Coordinates of C-alpha atoms and ligand atoms in Angstrom, one line a residue:
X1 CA -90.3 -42.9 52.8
X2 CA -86.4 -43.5 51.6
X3 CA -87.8 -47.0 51.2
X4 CA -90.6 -46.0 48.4
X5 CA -88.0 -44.0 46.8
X6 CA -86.0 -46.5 46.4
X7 CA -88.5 -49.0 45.0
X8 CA -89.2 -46.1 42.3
X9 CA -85.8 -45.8 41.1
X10 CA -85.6 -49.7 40.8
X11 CA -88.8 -50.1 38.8
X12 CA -87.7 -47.0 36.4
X13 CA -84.5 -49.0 36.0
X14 CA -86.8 -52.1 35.4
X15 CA -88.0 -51.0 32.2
X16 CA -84.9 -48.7 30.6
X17 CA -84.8 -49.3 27.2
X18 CA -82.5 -52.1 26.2
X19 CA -79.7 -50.1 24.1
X20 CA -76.5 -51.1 25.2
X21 CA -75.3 -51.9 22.1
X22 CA -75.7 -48.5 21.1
X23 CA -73.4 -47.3 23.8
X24 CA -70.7 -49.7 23.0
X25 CA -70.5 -47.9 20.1
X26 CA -70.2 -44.5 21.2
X27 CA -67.2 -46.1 23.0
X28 CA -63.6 -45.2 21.8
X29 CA -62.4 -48.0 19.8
X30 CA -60.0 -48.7 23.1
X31 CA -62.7 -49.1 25.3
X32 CA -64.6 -51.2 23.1
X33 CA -62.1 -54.0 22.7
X34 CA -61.7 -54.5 26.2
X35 CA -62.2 -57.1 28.8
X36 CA -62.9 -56.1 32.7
X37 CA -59.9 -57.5 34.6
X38 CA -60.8 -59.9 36.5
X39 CA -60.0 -60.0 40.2
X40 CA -59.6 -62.7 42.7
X41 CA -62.4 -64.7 44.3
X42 CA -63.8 -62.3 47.4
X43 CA -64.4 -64.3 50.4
X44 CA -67.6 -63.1 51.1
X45 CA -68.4 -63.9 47.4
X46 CA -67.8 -67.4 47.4
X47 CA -69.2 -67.9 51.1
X48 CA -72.4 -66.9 49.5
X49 CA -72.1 -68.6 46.4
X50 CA -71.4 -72.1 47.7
X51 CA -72.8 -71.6 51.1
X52 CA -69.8 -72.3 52.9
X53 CA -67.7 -70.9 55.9
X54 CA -63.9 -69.9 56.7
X55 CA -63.1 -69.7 53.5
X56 CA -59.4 -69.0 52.4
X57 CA -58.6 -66.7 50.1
X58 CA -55.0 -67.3 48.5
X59 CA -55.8 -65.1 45.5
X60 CA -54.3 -61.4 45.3
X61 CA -51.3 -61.4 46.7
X62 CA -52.8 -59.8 50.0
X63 CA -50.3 -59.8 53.0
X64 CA -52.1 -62.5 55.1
X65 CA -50.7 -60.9 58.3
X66 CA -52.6 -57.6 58.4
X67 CA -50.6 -54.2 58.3
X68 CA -49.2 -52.9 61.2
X69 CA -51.0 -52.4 64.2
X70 CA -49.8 -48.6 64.6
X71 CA -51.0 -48.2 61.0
X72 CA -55.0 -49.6 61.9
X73 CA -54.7 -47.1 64.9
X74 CA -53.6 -44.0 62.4
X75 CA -56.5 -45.1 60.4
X76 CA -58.9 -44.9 63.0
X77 CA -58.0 -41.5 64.1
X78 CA -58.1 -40.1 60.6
X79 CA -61.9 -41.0 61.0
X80 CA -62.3 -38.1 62.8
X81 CA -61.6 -35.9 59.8
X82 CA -63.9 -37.6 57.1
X83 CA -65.5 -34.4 56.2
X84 CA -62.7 -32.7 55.3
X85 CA -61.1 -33.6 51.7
X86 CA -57.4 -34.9 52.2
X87 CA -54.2 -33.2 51.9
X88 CA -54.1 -33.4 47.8
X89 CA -50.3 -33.2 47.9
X90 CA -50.1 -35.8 50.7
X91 CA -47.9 -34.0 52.7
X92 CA -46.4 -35.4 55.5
X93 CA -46.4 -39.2 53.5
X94 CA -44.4 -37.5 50.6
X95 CA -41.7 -36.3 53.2
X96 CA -41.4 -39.4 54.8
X97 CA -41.2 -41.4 51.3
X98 CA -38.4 -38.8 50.4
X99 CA -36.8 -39.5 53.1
X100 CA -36.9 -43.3 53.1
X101 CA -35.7 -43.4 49.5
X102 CA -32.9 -40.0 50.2
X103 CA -34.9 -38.3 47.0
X104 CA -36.3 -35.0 46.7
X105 CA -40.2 -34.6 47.9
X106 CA -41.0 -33.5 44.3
X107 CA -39.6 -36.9 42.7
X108 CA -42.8 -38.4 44.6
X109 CA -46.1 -39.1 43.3
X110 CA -48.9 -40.5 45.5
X111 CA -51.1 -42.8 43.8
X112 CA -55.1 -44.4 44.5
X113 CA -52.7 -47.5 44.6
X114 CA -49.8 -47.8 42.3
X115 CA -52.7 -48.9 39.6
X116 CA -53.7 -45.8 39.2
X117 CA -49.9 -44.3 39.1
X118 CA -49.9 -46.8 36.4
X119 CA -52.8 -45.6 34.1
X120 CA -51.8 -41.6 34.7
X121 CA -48.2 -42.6 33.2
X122 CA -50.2 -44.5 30.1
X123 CA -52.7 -41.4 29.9
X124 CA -49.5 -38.7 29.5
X125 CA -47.6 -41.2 27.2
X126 CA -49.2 -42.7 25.1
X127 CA -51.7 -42.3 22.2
X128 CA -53.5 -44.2 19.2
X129 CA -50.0 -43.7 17.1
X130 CA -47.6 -44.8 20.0
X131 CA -45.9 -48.1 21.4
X132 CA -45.8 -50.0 24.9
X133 CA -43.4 -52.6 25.1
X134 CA -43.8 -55.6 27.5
X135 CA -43.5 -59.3 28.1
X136 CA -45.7 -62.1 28.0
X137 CA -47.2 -62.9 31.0
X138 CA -46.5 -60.0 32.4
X139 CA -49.2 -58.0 34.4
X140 CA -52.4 -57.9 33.5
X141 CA -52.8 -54.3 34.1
X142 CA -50.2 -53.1 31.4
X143 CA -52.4 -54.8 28.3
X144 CA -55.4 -53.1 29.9
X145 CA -54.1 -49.5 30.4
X146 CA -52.4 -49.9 27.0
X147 CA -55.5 -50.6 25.0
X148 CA -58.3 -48.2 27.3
X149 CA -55.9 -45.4 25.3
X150 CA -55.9 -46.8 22.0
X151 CA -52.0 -47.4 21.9
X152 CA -50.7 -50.6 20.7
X153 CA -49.3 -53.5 23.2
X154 CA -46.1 -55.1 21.6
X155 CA -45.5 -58.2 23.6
X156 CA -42.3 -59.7 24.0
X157 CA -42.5 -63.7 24.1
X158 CA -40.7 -64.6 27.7
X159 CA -37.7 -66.8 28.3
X160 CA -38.0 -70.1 27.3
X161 CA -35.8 -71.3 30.3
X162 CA -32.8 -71.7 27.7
X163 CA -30.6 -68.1 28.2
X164 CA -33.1 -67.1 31.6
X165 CA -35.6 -68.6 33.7
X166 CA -39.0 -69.9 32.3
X167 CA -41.4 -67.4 31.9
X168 CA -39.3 -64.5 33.2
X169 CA -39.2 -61.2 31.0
X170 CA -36.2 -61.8 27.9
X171 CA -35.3 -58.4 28.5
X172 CA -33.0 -58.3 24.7
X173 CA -36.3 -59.4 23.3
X174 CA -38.2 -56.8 24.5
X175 CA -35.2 -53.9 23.6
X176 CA -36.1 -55.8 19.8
X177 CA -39.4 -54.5 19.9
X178 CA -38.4 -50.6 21.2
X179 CA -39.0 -48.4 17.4
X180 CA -39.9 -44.9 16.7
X181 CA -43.4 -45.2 18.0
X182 CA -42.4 -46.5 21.5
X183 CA -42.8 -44.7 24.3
X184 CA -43.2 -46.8 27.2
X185 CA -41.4 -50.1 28.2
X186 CA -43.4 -52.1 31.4
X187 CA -40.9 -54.5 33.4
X188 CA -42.2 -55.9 36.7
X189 CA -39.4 -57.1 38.8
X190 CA -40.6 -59.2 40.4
X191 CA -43.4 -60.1 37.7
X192 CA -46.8 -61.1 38.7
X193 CA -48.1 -63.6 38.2
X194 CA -45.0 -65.7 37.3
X195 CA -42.6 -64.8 40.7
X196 CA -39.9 -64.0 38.4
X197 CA -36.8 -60.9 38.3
X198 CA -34.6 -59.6 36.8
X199 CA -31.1 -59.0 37.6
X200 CA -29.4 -55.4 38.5
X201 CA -27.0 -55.9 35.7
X202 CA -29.3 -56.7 33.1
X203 CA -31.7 -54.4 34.0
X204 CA -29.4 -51.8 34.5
X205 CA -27.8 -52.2 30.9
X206 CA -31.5 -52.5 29.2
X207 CA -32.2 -48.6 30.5
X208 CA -29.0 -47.6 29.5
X209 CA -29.7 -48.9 25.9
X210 CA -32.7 -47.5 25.6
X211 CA -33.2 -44.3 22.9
X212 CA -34.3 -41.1 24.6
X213 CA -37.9 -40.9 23.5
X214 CA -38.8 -43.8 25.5
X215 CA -39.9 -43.9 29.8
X216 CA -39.4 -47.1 31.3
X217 CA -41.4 -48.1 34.2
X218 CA -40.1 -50.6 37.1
X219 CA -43.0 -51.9 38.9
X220 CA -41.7 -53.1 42.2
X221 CA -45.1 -53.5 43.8
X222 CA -43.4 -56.8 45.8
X223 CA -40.4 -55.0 45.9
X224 CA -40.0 -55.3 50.4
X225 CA -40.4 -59.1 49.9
X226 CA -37.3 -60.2 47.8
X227 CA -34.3 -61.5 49.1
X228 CA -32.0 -62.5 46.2
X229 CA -28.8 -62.0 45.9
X230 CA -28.6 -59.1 42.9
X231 CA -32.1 -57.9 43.0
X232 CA -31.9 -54.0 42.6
X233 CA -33.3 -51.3 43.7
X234 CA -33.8 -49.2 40.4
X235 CA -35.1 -46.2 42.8
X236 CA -31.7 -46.0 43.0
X237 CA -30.9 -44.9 39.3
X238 CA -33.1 -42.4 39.4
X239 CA -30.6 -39.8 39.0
X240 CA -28.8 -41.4 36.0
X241 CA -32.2 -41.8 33.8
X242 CA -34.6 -39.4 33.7
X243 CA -36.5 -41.4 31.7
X244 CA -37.5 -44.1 34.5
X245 CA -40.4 -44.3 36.8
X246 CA -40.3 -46.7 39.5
X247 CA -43.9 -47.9 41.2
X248 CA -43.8 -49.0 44.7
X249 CA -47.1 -49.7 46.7
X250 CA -48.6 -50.4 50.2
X251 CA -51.3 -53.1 48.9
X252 CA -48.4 -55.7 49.7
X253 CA -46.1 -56.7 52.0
X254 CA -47.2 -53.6 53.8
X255 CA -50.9 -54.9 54.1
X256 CA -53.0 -52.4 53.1
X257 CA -54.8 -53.0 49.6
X258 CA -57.9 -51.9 50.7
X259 CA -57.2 -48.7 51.5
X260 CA -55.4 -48.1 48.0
X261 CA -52.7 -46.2 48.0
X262 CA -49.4 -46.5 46.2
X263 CA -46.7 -44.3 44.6
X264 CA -44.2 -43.4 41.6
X265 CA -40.4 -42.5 42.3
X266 CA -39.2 -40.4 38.9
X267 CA -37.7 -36.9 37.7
X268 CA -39.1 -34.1 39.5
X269 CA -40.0 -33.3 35.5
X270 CA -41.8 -36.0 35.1
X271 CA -43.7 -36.2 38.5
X272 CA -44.5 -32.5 37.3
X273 CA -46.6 -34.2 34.6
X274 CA -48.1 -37.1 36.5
X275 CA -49.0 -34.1 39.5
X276 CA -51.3 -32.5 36.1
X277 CA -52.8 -35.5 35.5
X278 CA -53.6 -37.0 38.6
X279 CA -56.9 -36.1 39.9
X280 CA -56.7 -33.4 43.1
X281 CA -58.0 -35.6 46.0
X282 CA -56.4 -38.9 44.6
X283 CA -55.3 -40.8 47.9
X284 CA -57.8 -40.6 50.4
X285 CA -56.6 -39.4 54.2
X286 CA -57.3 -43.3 55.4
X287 CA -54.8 -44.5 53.4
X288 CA -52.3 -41.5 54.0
X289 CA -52.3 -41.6 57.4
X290 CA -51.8 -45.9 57.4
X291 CA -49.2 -45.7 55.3
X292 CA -47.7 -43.0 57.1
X293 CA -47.6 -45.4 60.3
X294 CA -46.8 -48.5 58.6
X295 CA -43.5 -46.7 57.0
X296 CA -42.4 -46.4 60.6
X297 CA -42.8 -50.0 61.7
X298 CA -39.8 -52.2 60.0
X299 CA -40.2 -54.7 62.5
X300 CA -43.6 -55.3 61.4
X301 CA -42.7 -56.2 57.9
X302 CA -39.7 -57.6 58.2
X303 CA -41.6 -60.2 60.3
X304 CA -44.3 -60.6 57.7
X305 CA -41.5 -61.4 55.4
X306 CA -39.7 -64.0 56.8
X307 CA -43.3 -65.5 57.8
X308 CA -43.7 -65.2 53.6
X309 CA -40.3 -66.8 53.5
X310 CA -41.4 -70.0 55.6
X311 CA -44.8 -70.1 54.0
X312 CA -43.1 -70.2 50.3
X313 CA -40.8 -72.9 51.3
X314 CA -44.0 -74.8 53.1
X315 CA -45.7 -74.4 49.6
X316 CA -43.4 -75.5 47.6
X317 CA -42.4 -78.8 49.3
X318 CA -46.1 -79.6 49.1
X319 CA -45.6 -79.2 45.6
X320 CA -42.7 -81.2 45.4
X321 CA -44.6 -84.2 47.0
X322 CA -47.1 -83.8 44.8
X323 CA -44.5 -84.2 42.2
X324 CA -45.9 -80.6 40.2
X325 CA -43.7 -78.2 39.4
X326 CA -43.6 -74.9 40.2
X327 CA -42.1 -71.2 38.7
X328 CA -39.7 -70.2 41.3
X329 CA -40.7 -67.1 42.8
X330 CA -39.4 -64.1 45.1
X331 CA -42.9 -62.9 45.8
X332 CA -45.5 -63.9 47.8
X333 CA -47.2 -65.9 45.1
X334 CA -46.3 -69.2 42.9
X335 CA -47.4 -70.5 40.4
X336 CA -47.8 -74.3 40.0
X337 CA -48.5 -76.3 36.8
X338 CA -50.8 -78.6 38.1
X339 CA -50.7 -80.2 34.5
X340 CA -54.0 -80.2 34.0
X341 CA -57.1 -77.7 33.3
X342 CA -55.7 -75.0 36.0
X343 CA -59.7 -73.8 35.5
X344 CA -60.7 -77.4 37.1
X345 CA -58.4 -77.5 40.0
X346 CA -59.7 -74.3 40.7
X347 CA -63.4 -75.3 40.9
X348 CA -62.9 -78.2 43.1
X349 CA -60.7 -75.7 45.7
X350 CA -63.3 -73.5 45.4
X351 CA -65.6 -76.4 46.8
X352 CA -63.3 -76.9 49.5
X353 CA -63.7 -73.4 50.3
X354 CA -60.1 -72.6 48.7
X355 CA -60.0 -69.4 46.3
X356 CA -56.5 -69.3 44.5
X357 CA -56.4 -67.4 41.4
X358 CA -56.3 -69.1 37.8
X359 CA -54.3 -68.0 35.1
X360 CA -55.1 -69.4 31.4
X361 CA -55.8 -65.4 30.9
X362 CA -52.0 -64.8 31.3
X363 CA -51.3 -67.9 28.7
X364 CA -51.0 -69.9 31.5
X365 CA -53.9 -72.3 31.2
X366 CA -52.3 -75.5 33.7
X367 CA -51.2 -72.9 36.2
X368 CA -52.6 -71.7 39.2
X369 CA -51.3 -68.6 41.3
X370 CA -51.1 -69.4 44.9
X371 CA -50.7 -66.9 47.5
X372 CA -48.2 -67.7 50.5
X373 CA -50.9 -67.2 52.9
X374 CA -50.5 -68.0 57.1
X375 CA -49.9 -71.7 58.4
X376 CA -52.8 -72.6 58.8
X377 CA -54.1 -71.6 55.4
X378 CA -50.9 -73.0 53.4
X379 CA -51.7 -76.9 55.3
X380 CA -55.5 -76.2 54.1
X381 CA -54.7 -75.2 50.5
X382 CA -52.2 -78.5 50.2
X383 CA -54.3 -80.4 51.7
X384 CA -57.2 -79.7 49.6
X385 CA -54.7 -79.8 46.4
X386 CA -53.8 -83.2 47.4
X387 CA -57.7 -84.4 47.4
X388 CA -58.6 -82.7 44.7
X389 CA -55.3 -84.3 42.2
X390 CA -56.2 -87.6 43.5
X391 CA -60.1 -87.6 42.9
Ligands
PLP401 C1 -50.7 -55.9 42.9 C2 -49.8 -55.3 41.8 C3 -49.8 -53.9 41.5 C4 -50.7 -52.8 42.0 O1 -51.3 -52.9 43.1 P1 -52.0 -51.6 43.7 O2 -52.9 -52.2 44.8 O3 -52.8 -50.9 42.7 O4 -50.9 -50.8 44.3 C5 -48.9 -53.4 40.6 N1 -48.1 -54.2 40.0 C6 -48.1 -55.5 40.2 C7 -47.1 -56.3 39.4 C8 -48.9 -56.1 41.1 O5 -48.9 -57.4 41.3

């Protein structure tokens, strides 16, 4: 019976007109400029695709290590309550956040990961007639969000490795761009895809220079794994600019993107606004109640990162042997210029059941982005690098 129904819906599908073109022009001029970001590789995906097993996927940034084992067992037990909506105001993970980062609960915003913190910041900031400032090669969700509202993207070139490191954000570039019309500034420290950060001092001179009319949003989604000396936490700013949001989320180092589920750290004010925008049920009780339990297991992922720590190093002596260089990077990701078609290398990995993620979309077009994965799967990924350079 469900069967039949089924089959009837398909065939009325089947022969829809063919009018999409008429949709894309209903479209808001936004919308109809832009391109689907484009994720990694799933496993599953290309197991199907090439036939293959035990693939490795070194693609998005994933923690390879899992979350933390309390935070799988406060997922299962929030099964038990999948008929009732969640807690909209994520109660008891909003307290513990405020606690963690000694701010008021009401500074907090919960998030369906900090993606979508990101686009409810665009959707209250910006319109057709306003600014976003950010860097080249920086995130590929800025341009996106940016553009799906009709605002204007102006994009800062990067350092040219001459006053800051290759690639990284030119933060007195970017302050160039801020005019009258801007009212957000993007700076993700660290930056993804490139690995690199900026420093407490500059960063915290850039806020302080810029004019009142304009938020600036810290996106510190790798933010547990950095370890350099001078990398800040601008959480703790907070109470000298009101006009800065901070993004933190749990898809990381804390392991669990796919549950979704990050946060903003701002102004009560300004959470007031996000909390209008958001949509009631945002973060579903899964996710609360995991990243409730992975908050209280700092042994956990402190041992993830220094696992990240020996898997970077592992990577980039591979490189080195190779004799390709590599953007230095206090993530879990680096890119390596494998100075060639970066869109190549990645086929043939993908034949050897490899997924890494290419980057010619970012302006990187010899790159790839490599994800510091276990052990096992770093020796497999340099192994198969090695091949596939030498075919
Ligand atoms: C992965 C990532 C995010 C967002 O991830 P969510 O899963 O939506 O929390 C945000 N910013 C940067 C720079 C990232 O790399």
């Amino acid at each position: 019976m469900l069967q039949e129904r089924l089959v009837t819906a398909n065939n009325r599908f089947t022969f829809m007109p063919a009018s999409i073109n008429n949709f894309l022009d209903l479209a808001v001029p936004g919308v109809r400029a832009l391109q689907p970001y484009s994720p990694g590789k799933p496993v599953a995906e290309l197991e199907r695709e090439y036939g293959i097993r035990n693939a490795v996927k070194l693609a998005s940034n994933e923690n390879p290590f899992g979350p933390a084992p309390l935070a799988i067992e406060a997922a299962r037990e929030a099964l038990q309550d999948l008929a009732r909506y969640p807690e909209g105001s994520g109660y008891q993970l909003t307290a513990a956040l405020a606690r963690k980062h000694q701010l008021d609960p009401a500074c907090i915003t919960l998030g369906n990961g900090s993606n979508d913190v990101l686009d409810i910041i665009v959707r209250i900031f910006l319109t057709p007639q306003h600014e976003a400032v950010f860097s080249q090669h920086a995130f590929a969700v800025y341009p996106l969000a940016v553009q799906a509202v009709g605002a204007t993207a102006s994009i800062s070139a990067a350092h040219d490795g001459e006053r800051g490191a290759a690639y990284g954000h030119d933060l007195a570039a970017m302050l160039d761009l801020v005019g009258p019309a801007t009212r957000l500034v993007f700076i993700a420290n660290p930056n993804n895809p490139t690995g690199t950060w900026v420093d407490s001092e500059t960063l915290e001179s850039f806020i302080n220079a810029l004019p009142d009319h304009v938020m600036v949003v810290v996106d510190e989604a790798y933010f547990e794994y950095v370890e350099a000396q001078g990398y800040p936490d601008a959480s703790a700013w907070l109470s000298r600019f009101p006009n800065l949001i901070v993004t933190r989320t749990f898809s990381k180092a804390y392991g669990l993107a796919g549950l979704r589920i990050g946060y903003a750290l701002s102004h009560a004010d300004v959470a007031g606004l996000l909390n209008r925008v958001r949509q009631p049920f945002n973060v579903n009780s899964v996710a609360q109640a995991a990243a409730l339990a992975a908050l209280g297991d700092e042994d956990h992922l402190q041992r993830c990162v220094q696992r990240n720590r020996e898997g970077m190093s592992r990577l980039v002596a591979g490189f080195d042997a190779l004799g390709l260089s590599y953007i230095e990077s206090v993530g879990n990701f680096v890119c390596v210029d494998t100075g060639r078609s970066g869109a190549d290398v990645y086929e043939a990995l993908l034949q050897r059941g490899i997924i890494v993620r290419p980057v010619a979309n970012y302006g990187m077009p010899n790159h790839l982005r490599v994800t510091v994965g276990r052990a096992d799967e770093n020796a497999r990924f340099l192994n198969a690098l090695e091949q596939v350079l030498h075919d």
